[in-house]
Every structure is written in C-alpha cells, then in structure tokens.
Coordinates of C-alpha atoms and ligand atoms in Angstrom, one line a residue:
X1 CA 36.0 39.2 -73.7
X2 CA 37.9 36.7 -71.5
X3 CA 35.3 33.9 -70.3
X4 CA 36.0 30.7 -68.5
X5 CA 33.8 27.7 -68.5
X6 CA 33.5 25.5 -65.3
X7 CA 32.9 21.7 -66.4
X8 CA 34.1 20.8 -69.8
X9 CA 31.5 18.2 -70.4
X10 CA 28.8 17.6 -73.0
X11 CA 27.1 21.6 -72.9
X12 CA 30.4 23.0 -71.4
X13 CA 33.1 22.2 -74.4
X14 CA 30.5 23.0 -76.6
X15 CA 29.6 26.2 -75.1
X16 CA 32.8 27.3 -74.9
X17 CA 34.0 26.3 -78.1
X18 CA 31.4 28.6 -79.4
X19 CA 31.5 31.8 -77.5
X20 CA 35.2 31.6 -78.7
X21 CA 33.6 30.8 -82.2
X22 CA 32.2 34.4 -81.8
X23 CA 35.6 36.2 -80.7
X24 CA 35.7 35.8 -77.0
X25 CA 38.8 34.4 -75.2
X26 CA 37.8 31.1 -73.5
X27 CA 39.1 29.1 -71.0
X28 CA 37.4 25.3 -70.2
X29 CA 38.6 24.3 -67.1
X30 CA 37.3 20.7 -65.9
X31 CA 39.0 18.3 -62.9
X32 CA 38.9 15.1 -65.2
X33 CA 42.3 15.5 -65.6
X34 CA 41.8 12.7 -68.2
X35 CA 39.0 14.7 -70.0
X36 CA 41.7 17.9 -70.3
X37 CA 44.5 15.4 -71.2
X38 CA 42.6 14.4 -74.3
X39 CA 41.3 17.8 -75.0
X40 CA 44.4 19.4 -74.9
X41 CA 46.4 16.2 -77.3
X42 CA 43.7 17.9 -79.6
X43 CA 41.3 14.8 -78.8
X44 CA 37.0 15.3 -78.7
X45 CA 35.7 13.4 -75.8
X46 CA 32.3 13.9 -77.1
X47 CA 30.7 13.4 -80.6
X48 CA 28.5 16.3 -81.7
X49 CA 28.2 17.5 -85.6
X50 CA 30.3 20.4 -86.0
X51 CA 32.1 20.6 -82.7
X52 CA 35.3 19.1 -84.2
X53 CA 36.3 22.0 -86.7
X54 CA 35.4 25.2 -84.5
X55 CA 37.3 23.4 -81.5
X56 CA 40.4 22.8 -83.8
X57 CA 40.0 26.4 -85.4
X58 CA 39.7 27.9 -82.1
X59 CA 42.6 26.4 -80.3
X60 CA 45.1 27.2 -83.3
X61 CA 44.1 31.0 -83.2
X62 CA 44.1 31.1 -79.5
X63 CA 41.2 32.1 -78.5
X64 CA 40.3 28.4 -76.7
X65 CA 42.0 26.1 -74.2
X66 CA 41.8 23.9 -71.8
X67 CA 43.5 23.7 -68.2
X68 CA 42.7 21.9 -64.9
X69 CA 44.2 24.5 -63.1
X70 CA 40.8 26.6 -61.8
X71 CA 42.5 29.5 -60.2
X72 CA 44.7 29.6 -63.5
X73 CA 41.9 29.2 -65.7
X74 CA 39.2 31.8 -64.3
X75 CA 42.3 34.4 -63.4
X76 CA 41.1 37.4 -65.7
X77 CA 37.9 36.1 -66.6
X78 CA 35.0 38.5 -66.7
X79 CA 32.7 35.7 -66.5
X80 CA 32.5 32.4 -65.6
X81 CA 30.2 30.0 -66.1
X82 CA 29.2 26.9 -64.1
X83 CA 28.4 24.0 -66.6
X84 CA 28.8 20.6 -64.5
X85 CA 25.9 18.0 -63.9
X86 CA 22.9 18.1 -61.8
X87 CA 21.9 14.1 -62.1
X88 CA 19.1 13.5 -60.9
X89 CA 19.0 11.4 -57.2
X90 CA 16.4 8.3 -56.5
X91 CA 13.7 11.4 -55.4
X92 CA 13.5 13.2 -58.6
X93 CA 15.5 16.1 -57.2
X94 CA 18.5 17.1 -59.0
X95 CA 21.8 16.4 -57.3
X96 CA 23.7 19.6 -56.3
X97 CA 26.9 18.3 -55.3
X98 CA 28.6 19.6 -58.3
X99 CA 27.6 22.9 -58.6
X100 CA 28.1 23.2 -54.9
X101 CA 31.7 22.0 -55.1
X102 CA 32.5 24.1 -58.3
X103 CA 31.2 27.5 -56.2
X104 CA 33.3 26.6 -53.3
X105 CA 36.4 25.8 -55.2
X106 CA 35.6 29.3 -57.4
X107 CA 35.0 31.3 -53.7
X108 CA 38.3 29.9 -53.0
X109 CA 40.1 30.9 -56.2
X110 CA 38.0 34.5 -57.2
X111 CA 40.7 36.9 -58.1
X112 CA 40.3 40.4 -57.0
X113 CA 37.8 42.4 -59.1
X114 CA 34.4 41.9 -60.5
X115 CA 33.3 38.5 -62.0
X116 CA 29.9 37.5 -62.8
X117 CA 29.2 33.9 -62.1
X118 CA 26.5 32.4 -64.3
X119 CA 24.8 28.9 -63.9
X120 CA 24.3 27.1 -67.4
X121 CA 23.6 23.8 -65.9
X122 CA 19.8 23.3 -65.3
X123 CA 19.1 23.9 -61.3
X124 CA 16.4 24.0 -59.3
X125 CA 14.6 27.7 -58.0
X126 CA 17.0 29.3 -55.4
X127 CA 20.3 27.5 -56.5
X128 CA 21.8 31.2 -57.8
X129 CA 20.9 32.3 -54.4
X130 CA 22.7 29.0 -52.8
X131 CA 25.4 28.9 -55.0
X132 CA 26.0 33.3 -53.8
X133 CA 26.5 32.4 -50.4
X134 CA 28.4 28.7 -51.4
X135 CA 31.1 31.6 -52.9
X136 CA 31.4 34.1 -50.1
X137 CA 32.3 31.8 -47.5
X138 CA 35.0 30.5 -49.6
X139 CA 36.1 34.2 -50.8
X140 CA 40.1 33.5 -49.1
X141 CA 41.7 36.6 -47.5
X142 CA 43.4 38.0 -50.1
X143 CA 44.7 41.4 -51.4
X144 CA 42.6 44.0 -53.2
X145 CA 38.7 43.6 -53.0
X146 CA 36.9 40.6 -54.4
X147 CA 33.6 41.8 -55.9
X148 CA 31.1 39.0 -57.6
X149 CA 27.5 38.6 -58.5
X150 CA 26.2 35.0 -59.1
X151 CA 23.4 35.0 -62.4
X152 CA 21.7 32.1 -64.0
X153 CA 22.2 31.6 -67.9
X154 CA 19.6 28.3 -68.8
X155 CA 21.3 26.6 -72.0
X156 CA 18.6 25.1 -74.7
X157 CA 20.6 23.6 -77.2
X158 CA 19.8 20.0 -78.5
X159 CA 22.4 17.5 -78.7
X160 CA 22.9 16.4 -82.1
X161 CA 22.3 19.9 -83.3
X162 CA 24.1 21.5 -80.6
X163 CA 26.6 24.0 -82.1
X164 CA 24.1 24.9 -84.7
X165 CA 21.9 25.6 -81.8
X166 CA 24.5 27.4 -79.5
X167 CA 25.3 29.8 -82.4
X168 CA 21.8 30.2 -83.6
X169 CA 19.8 30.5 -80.3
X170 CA 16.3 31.5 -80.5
X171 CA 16.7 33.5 -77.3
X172 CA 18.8 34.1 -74.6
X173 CA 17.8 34.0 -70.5
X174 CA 19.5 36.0 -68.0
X175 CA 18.2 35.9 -64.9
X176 CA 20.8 38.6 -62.7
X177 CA 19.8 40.7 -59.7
X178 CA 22.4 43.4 -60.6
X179 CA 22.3 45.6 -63.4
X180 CA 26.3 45.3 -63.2
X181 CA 25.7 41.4 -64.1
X182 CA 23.6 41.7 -67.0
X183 CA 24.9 43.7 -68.6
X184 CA 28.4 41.5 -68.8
X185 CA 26.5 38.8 -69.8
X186 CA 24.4 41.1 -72.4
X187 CA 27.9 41.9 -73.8
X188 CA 28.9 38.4 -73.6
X189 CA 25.8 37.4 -75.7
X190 CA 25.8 40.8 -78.3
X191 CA 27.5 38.9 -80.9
X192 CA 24.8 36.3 -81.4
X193 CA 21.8 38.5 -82.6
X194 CA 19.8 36.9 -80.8
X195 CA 16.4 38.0 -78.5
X196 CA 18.3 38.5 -75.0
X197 CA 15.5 37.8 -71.8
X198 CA 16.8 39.8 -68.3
X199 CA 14.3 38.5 -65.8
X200 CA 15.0 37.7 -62.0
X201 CA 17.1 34.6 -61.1
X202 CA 14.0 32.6 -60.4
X203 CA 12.3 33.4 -63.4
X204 CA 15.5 32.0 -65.0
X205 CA 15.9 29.2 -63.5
X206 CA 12.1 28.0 -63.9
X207 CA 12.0 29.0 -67.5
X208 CA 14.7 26.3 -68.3
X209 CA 12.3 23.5 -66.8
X210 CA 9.4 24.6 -68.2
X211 CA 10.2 24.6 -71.8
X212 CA 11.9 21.1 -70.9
X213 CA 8.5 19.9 -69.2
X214 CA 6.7 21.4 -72.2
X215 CA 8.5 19.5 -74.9
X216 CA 8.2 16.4 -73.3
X217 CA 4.1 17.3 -72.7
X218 CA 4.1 17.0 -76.6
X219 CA 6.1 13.8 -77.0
X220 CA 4.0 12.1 -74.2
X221 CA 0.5 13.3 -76.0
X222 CA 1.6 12.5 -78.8
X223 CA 2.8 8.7 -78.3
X224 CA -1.5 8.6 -76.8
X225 CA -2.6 9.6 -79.5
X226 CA -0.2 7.1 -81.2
X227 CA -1.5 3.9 -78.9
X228 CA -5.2 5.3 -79.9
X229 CA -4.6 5.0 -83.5
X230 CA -3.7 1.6 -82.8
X231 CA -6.5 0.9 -81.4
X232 CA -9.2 2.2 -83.9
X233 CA -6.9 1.9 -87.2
X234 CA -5.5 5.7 -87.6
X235 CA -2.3 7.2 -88.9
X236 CA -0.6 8.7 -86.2
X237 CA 1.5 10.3 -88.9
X238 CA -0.8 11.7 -90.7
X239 CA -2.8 13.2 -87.6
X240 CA 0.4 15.0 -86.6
X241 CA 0.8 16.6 -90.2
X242 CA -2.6 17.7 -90.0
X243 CA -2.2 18.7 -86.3
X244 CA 1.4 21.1 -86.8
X245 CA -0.3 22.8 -89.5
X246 CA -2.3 24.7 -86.6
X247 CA 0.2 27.8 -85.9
X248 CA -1.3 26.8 -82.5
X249 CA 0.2 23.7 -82.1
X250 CA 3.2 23.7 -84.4
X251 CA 4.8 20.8 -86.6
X252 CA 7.8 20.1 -84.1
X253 CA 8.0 17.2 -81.6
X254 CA 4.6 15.5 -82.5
X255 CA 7.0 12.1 -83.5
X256 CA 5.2 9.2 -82.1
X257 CA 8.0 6.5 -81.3
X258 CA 9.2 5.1 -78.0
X259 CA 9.7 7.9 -75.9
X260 CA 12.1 10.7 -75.0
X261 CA 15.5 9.7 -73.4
X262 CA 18.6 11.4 -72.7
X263 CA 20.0 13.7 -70.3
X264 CA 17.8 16.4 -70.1
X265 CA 13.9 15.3 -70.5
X266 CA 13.6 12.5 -67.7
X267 CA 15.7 14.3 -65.3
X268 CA 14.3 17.6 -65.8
X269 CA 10.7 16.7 -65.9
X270 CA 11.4 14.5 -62.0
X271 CA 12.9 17.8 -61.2
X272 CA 10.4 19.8 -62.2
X273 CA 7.9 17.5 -60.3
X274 CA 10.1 17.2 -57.3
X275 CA 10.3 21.2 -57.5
X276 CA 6.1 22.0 -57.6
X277 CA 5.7 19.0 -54.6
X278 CA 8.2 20.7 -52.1
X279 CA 6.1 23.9 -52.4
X280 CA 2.9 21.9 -51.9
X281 CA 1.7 21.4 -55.5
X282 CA 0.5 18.5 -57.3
X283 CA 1.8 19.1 -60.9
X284 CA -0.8 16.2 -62.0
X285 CA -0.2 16.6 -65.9
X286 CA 3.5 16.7 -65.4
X287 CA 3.3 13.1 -63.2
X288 CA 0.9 12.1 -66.3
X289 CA 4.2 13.4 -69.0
X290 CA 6.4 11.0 -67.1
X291 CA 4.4 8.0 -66.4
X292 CA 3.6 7.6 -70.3
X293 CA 6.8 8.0 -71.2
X294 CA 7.8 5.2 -69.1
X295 CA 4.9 3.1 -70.3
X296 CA 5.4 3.6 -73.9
X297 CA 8.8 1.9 -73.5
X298 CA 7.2 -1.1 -71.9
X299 CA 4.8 -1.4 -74.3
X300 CA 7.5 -1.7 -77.1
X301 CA 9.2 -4.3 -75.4
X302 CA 5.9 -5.9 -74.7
X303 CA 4.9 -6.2 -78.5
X304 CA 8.6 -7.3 -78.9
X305 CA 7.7 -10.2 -76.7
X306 CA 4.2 -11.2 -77.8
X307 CA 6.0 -11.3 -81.4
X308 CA 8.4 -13.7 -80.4
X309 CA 6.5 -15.8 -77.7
X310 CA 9.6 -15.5 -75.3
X311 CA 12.9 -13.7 -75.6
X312 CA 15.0 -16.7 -74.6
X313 CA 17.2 -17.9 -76.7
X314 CA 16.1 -16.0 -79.2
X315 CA 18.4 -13.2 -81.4
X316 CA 17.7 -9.9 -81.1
X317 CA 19.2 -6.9 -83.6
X318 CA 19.0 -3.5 -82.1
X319 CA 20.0 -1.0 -84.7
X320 CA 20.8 2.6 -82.3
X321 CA 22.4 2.7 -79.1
X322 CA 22.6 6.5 -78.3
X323 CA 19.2 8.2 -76.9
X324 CA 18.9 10.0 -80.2
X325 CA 21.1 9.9 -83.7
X326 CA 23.8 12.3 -84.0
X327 CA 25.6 12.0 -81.5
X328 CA 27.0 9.5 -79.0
X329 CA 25.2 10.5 -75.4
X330 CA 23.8 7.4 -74.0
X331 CA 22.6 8.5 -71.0
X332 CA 19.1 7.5 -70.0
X333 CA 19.0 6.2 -74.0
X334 CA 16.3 4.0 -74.3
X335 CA 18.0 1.4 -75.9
X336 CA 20.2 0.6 -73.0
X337 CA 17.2 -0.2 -71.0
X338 CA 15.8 -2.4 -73.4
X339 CA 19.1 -4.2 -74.2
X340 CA 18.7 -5.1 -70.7
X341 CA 15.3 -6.2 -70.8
X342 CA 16.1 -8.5 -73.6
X343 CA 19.6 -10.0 -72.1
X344 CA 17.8 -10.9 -68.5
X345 CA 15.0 -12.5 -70.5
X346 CA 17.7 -14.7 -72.0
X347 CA 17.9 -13.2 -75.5
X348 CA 21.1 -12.7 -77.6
X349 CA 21.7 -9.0 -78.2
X350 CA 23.4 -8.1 -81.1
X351 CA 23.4 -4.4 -81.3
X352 CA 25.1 -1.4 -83.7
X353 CA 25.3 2.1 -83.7
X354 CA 27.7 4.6 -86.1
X355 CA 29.0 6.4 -83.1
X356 CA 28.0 5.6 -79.4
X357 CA 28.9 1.3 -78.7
X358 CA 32.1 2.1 -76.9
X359 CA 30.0 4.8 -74.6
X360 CA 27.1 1.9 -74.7
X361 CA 29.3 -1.1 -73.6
X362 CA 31.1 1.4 -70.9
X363 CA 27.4 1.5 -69.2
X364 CA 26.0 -2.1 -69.8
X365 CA 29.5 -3.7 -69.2
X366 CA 31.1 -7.0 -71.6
X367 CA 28.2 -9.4 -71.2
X368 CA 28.4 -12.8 -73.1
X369 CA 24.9 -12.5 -75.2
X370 CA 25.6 -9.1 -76.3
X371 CA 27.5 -8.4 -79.3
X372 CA 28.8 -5.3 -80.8
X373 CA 28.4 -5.1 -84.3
X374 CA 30.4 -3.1 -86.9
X375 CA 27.3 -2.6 -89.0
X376 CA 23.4 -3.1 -89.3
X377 CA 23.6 -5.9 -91.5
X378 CA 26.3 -7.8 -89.4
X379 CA 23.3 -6.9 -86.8
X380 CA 20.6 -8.6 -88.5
X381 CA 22.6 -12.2 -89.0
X382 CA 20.1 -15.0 -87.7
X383 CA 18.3 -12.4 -85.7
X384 CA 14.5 -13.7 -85.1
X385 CA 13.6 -9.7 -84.7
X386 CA 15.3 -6.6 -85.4
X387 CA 14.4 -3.5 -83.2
X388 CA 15.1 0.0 -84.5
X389 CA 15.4 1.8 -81.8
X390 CA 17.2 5.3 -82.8
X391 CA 16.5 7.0 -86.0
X392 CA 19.8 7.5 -87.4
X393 CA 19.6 8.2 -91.1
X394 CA 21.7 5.6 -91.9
X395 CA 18.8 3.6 -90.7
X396 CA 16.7 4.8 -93.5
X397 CA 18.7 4.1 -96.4
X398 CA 19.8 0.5 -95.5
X399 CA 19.2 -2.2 -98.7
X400 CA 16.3 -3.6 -97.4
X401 CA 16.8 -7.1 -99.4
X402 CA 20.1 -7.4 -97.8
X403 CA 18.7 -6.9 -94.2
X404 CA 16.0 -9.4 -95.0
X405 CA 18.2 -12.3 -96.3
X406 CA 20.6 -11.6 -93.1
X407 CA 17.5 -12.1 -90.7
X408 CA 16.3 -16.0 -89.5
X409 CA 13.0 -14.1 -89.8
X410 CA 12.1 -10.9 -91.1
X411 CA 10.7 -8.9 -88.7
X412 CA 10.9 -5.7 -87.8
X413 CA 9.6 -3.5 -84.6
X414 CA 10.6 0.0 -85.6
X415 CA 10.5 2.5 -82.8
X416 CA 10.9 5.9 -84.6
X417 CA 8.6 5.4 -87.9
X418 CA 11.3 5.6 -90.0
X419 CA 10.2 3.9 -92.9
X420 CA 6.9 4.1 -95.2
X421 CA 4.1 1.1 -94.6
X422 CA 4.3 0.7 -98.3
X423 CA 8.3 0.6 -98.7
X424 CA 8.6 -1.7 -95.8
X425 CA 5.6 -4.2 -97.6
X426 CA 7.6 -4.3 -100.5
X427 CA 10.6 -5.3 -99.0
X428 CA 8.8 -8.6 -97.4
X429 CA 8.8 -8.0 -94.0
X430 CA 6.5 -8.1 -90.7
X431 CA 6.4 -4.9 -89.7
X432 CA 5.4 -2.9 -87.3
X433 CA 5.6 0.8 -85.7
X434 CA 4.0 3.1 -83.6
X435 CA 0.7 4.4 -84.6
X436 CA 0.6 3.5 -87.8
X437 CA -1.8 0.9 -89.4
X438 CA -0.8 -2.0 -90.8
X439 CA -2.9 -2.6 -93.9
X440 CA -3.1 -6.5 -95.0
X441 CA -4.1 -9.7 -93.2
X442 CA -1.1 -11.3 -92.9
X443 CA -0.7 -7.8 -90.8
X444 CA -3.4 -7.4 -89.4
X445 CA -3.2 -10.5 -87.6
X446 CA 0.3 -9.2 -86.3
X447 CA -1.8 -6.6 -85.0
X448 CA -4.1 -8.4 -82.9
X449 CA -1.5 -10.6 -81.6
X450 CA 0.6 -8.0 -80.7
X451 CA -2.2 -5.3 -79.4
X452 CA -4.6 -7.2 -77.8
X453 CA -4.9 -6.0 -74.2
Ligands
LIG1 N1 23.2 17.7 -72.4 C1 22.3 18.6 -72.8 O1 21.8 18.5 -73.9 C2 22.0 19.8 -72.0 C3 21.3 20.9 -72.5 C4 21.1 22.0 -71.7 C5 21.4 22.0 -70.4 N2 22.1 20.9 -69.9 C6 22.5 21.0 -68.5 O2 23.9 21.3 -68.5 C7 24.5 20.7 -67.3 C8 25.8 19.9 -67.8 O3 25.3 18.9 -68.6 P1 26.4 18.0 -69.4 O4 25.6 17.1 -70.3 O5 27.3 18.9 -70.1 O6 27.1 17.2 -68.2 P2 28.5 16.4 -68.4 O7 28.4 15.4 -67.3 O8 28.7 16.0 -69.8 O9 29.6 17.5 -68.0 C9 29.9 18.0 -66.7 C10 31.4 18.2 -66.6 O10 31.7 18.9 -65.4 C11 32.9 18.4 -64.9 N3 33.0 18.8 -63.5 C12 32.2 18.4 -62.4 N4 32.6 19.0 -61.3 C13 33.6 19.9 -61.6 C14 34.3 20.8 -60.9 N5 34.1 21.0 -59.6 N6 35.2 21.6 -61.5 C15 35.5 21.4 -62.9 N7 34.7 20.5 -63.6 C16 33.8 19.8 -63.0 C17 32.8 16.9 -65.1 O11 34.1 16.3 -65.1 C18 32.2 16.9 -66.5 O12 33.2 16.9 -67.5 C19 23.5 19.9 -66.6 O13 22.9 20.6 -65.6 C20 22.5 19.7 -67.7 O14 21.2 19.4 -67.2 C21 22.4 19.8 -70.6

C-alpha cells in the first residue's frame, strides 16, 4: 500500500521505516527542512538499535523516502498518518498546536479520493473528532470529490527497542467510526500478525494513556517499596523477583532506581491527570504516580549531597545522559535535571554517555563546570562522587579497579542497581543504590548518614 507519514521525528521515521520494512510504499514527509536534508544525504537524525539498516535497505529498494513537499508526499497515499509532538504546556495538558497545524496543512493539500487519516501521536479524548473538522475547513476547492475519515492509531513502542517493538507489536488499536477506515488500516496492519483492536476513537485515544499511566503506577510503587526497604533493611531486588513471579503482577517494570523520564511517561501521565480533572475527576492515585516520581529524584540528589556535605567545588562524574540506554532521547532525562542541580550548587560536572552528549549539551547549553567526557573513566578523574544515572550496559562491564584509582574518592550513588552489593564491595568502594541494603559498618554508617530523615 502507498502510506505517508506526517512528522519524521522520533516514532515517525521509525514507523515509517517499518511499515515499508513490511512492503508498503512510504512516504515521511516533515517541515524541518534540515531534518529531510539529512535524511535524504542518507543521514539518521535519531539513534535507535536497528533503525539504521532497515532505513538504508528501504531507501535503496524504493519503498521509503523522504520529502518536505506535503501535497507531493501524501498525493496517492491511502493513509496518512499524523506522527508530530504533543509537548506537554505548564498545565499538564498536551500542546495541540502541531497536530492542529499538520490537519490544516493536510485539509489543504487532500487529493481527490478516499484517505484515511490516522493519529499516532498520543492526544487527548476528542482530538480525532477536532482534528475531522481542523481538515474539512481546509478541504480547497478542487476538482473531483475529496472523501476522508480521520482514525486514531496509539503507537506503544519503547525507545531503545523501538523497531523491534514496531515490527513485533503485542497489539494494534484502531479507533475509526467508519467501517471504510478500518478496514484500510486493518489492511495496513495485516502483515504484522499481530492482535488488531477496532474500538471507537475515544476508546483509542484513552487506551494509549492508560497503559502509559499504568506502567508508570508500577515504576512509582515500586521505587516505595524501594525507600521502605531502606528503611527497615530489605532487598528491593529481591522483593520484586519474588513479586513478578505472581502471573498477577508480572516480572516487568518492578526496577527500583530514580524514576521514569523521557518523552512519554511525565507528559502522558500530566495529560492523563489534566484529562480526568476537566471532566470533574480527581484521579488521586495518578497525582500520587507523579508526585513520587518527582520525589524519588530529589531524594537521589539529596543522598548525593549529605555524602558530600556540599556540592561546591566538588567533582561530580555522571556516567548516562539519555533518559534510558539505547538510545540518544534526552528529553525529560533525568540526568539533565540533576546535572543542573549539581552545576547551580557550584559543583564541576563531568559527564559521559556512548550516544546522546551532543543532544545533552544542545539542551543544557556550553557551561564552564561541565565537561563532556569521551569515556567513563576520563569521567571519574578526581571526581569526589560518581553518579550512575542511566543503565547502559557499558556501565556494567567497566574495570572496576580502573574507575576506582581514577576517583579522588571512591564513591558511588548508582541510580539503576546495576551492580551486585558483593561485586561493588570487592572493588573498594562506598556504595550505594536504591533499595538495596548495604551490609557492613563502614556501610551502614553511610546509611544512616545518608537516610536519616
Ligand atoms: N517517543 C516515544 O517513545 C513515543 C512512543 C509512542 C508515542 N509517542 C507519541 O508520538 C508523537 C511524536 O513523538 P516523537 O517523539 O516522534 O516527536 P518528535 O518531536 O521526535 O517528532 C515530531 C516531528 O514532527 C515534525 N512536525 C511538526 N509539525 C509538522 C508539520 N506540520 N508537518 C510535518 N512535520 C511536522 C517535527 O519537525 C518533528 O520532526 C507524540 O505525540 C508522542 O507522545 C512517542
């Protein structure tokens, strides 16, 4: 089928890339003329595992391209698909101002025909219905009769896994109010095998939030249960082993650590909030997701301090710069935020990450006490505390002796768990993570210092 793809960004390249991956004829149009420059010289703006060889593939047998040219590239298409961002705005709400402009400028350019217009980018209840009208009064006069319906099409792929995921989905959502619709996007999705949903467009639309608000319920309880077993001594760890062996619960996102970041989780669960308080609802444990997210941060940071007496003038490592290893999205990463912390508090910064410093320094800006390192060890020199912040598995098989003789002073606040109690003792450092007891006195007393109140 001939497909075109409305924002070539971080879920629309990839998307596209792999519906053509399948056999469809794809089309990415995007108005960063920069972004299409680089994509058609054969350049990835983005770094996702995988994305790289069915992109090149693709392009050489045809069946993928790029253009800037909207009316060009959606002329023929049987479907097109919205993919731009929906950022969220100061209230929680998500920010419409793309999607809005993409349906007017695709009103404007609809070819005569049917075309089924399908949100993948995450939107609040009602925006199919918005986005419906956006397009008819920008339908232009023209010859031969313009016929369209506007569906939703929630994406669920994970960055870092996300052409895996994209080609392997667990299920597809289609949320249509035309038989007509679904079943082009039932043909669209045939080739994946996968479980395909029809519901209504609200169903749709909601579903996407509520598996996002869901997933981050888990993280959230999880990092309690994590500060608990601080508190009395437990393994965190362990309880979550024993915890996602109940089919009930599940063994997936039950890591304690710092918190979810990114693009999705802290935008869509303020969404999701900002969505149940316009129709008059307190979503209470949603409100209690977020807050402990935040918190859990802090507290980090916090422990960081305590450790140290004072950031200032003091050297900080932070190995991980991206909001989760594999690829090079910083948005909302938590290290950016406690890269700030740490520089306003007068600390030295010296920060690596495989993929995502350029994309890191392009958001915090040059600043004098930060340094980009080119590796973790080149990190650690003469810091009085090294921070791990993403778990990249580079992270995990560093020479641990090497990092330590690097360091003024070997300790190390490790934010994901990514090392055993008893590997980390061996290695002769202060160390400490998130739920997990440290064992002797020398620790112990790090402990208390460092968890007091
Ligand atoms: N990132 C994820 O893991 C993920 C997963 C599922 C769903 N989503 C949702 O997908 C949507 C897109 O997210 P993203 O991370 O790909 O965003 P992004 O910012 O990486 O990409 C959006 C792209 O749209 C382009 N664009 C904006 N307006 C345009 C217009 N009028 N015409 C053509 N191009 C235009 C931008 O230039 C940009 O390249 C969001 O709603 C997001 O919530 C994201």
């Amino acid at each position: 089928m001939k497909l075109a793809i409305v924002g070539a960004g971080h879920v629309g390249l990839i998307s596209g890339a792999c519906f053509a991956e399948v056999g469809h004829h794809v089309v990415c149009v995007d108005n960063d003329q920069e972004k299409i420059d680089k994509l058609q010289a054969g350049e990835l703006t983005i770094h996702e595992p995988g994305l790289e060889e069915i992109v090149k593939r693709n392009v050489s047998d045809n069946r993928l391209s790029f253009t800037s040219d909207l009316a060009g590239g959606i002329a023929g298409a049987e479907a097109v698909f919205i993919v731009v961002g929906t950022p969220p705005l100061e209230d929680g709400r998500s920010d419409l101002t793309y999607i809005y402009e993409a349906a007017a400028a695709i009103g404007k350019a609809l070819p005569s025909g049917y075309t089924v217009i399908a949100t993948i980018s995450t939107v609040p209840v009602g925006t199919s219905s918005e986005v419906e009208a956006i397009i008819k009064e920008n339908l232009s006069s023209r010859d031969g009769a313009i016929e369209f319906d506007v569906a939703s099409n929630p994406e669920f792929l994970r960055e870092g896994a996300a052409v895996f995921d994209r080609l392997h989905p667990h299920r597809i959502v289609i949320g249509a109010n035309s038989e007509r619709a679904a079943d082009v996007l039932n043909s669209v999705y045939e080739p994946y095998n996968a479980p395909i949903w029809i519901v209504d467009r609200e169903t749709s639309e909601l579903a996407k939030y509520a598996c996002n608000a869901f997933l981050a319920t888990k993280i959230s309880f999880v990092n309690e249960i994590a500060n608990i077993c601080e508190l009395v001594g437990a393994n965190v760890e362990k309880i979550t082993k024993i915890m996602g062996q109940d089919p009930r619960i599940g063994p997936d996102f039950l890591r304690a650590g710092i918190g979810y970041g990114g693009s999705c989780f802290p935008k869509d669960t303020r969404a999701l909030d900002h969505i149940a308080r316009t129709q008059g609802h307190n979503f209470a444990l949603l409100k209690a997701v977020i807050e402990v997210n935040n918190v859990q941060r802090e507290r980090f940071v916090e422990k960081m301090r305590r450790s140290v007496g004072s950031f200032n003038d003091k050297t900080i490592a932070i190995l991980g710069l991206s909001f989760k290893p594999n690829t090079d999205d910083v948005r909302e990463s938590p290290a950016l935020r406690i890269i700030q912390i740490l520089l306003d508090e007068g600390a030295r910064v010296r920060a690596y990450d495989p993929v995502a410093a350029e994309k890191a320094v392009a958001v915090l800006g040059e600043q004098p006490k930060l340094k980009i390192c080119a590796s973790p060890y080149e990190a650690a020199e003469g810091a009085d505390l090294l921070a791990i912040v993403t778990e990249w598995d580079e992270f995990k098989k560093l020479d641990l002796s090497t990092l330590r003789s690097a360091m003024k002073h070997p300790v190390i606040y490790d934010g994901r768990n990514i090392y055993s109690i008893e590997e980390i003792a061996e290695a002769g450092f202060e160390y400490y993570s998130v739920g997990r007891p440290i064992e002797n006195k020398e620790r112990t007393a790090l402990l208390d210092r460092t968890v007091s109140t």
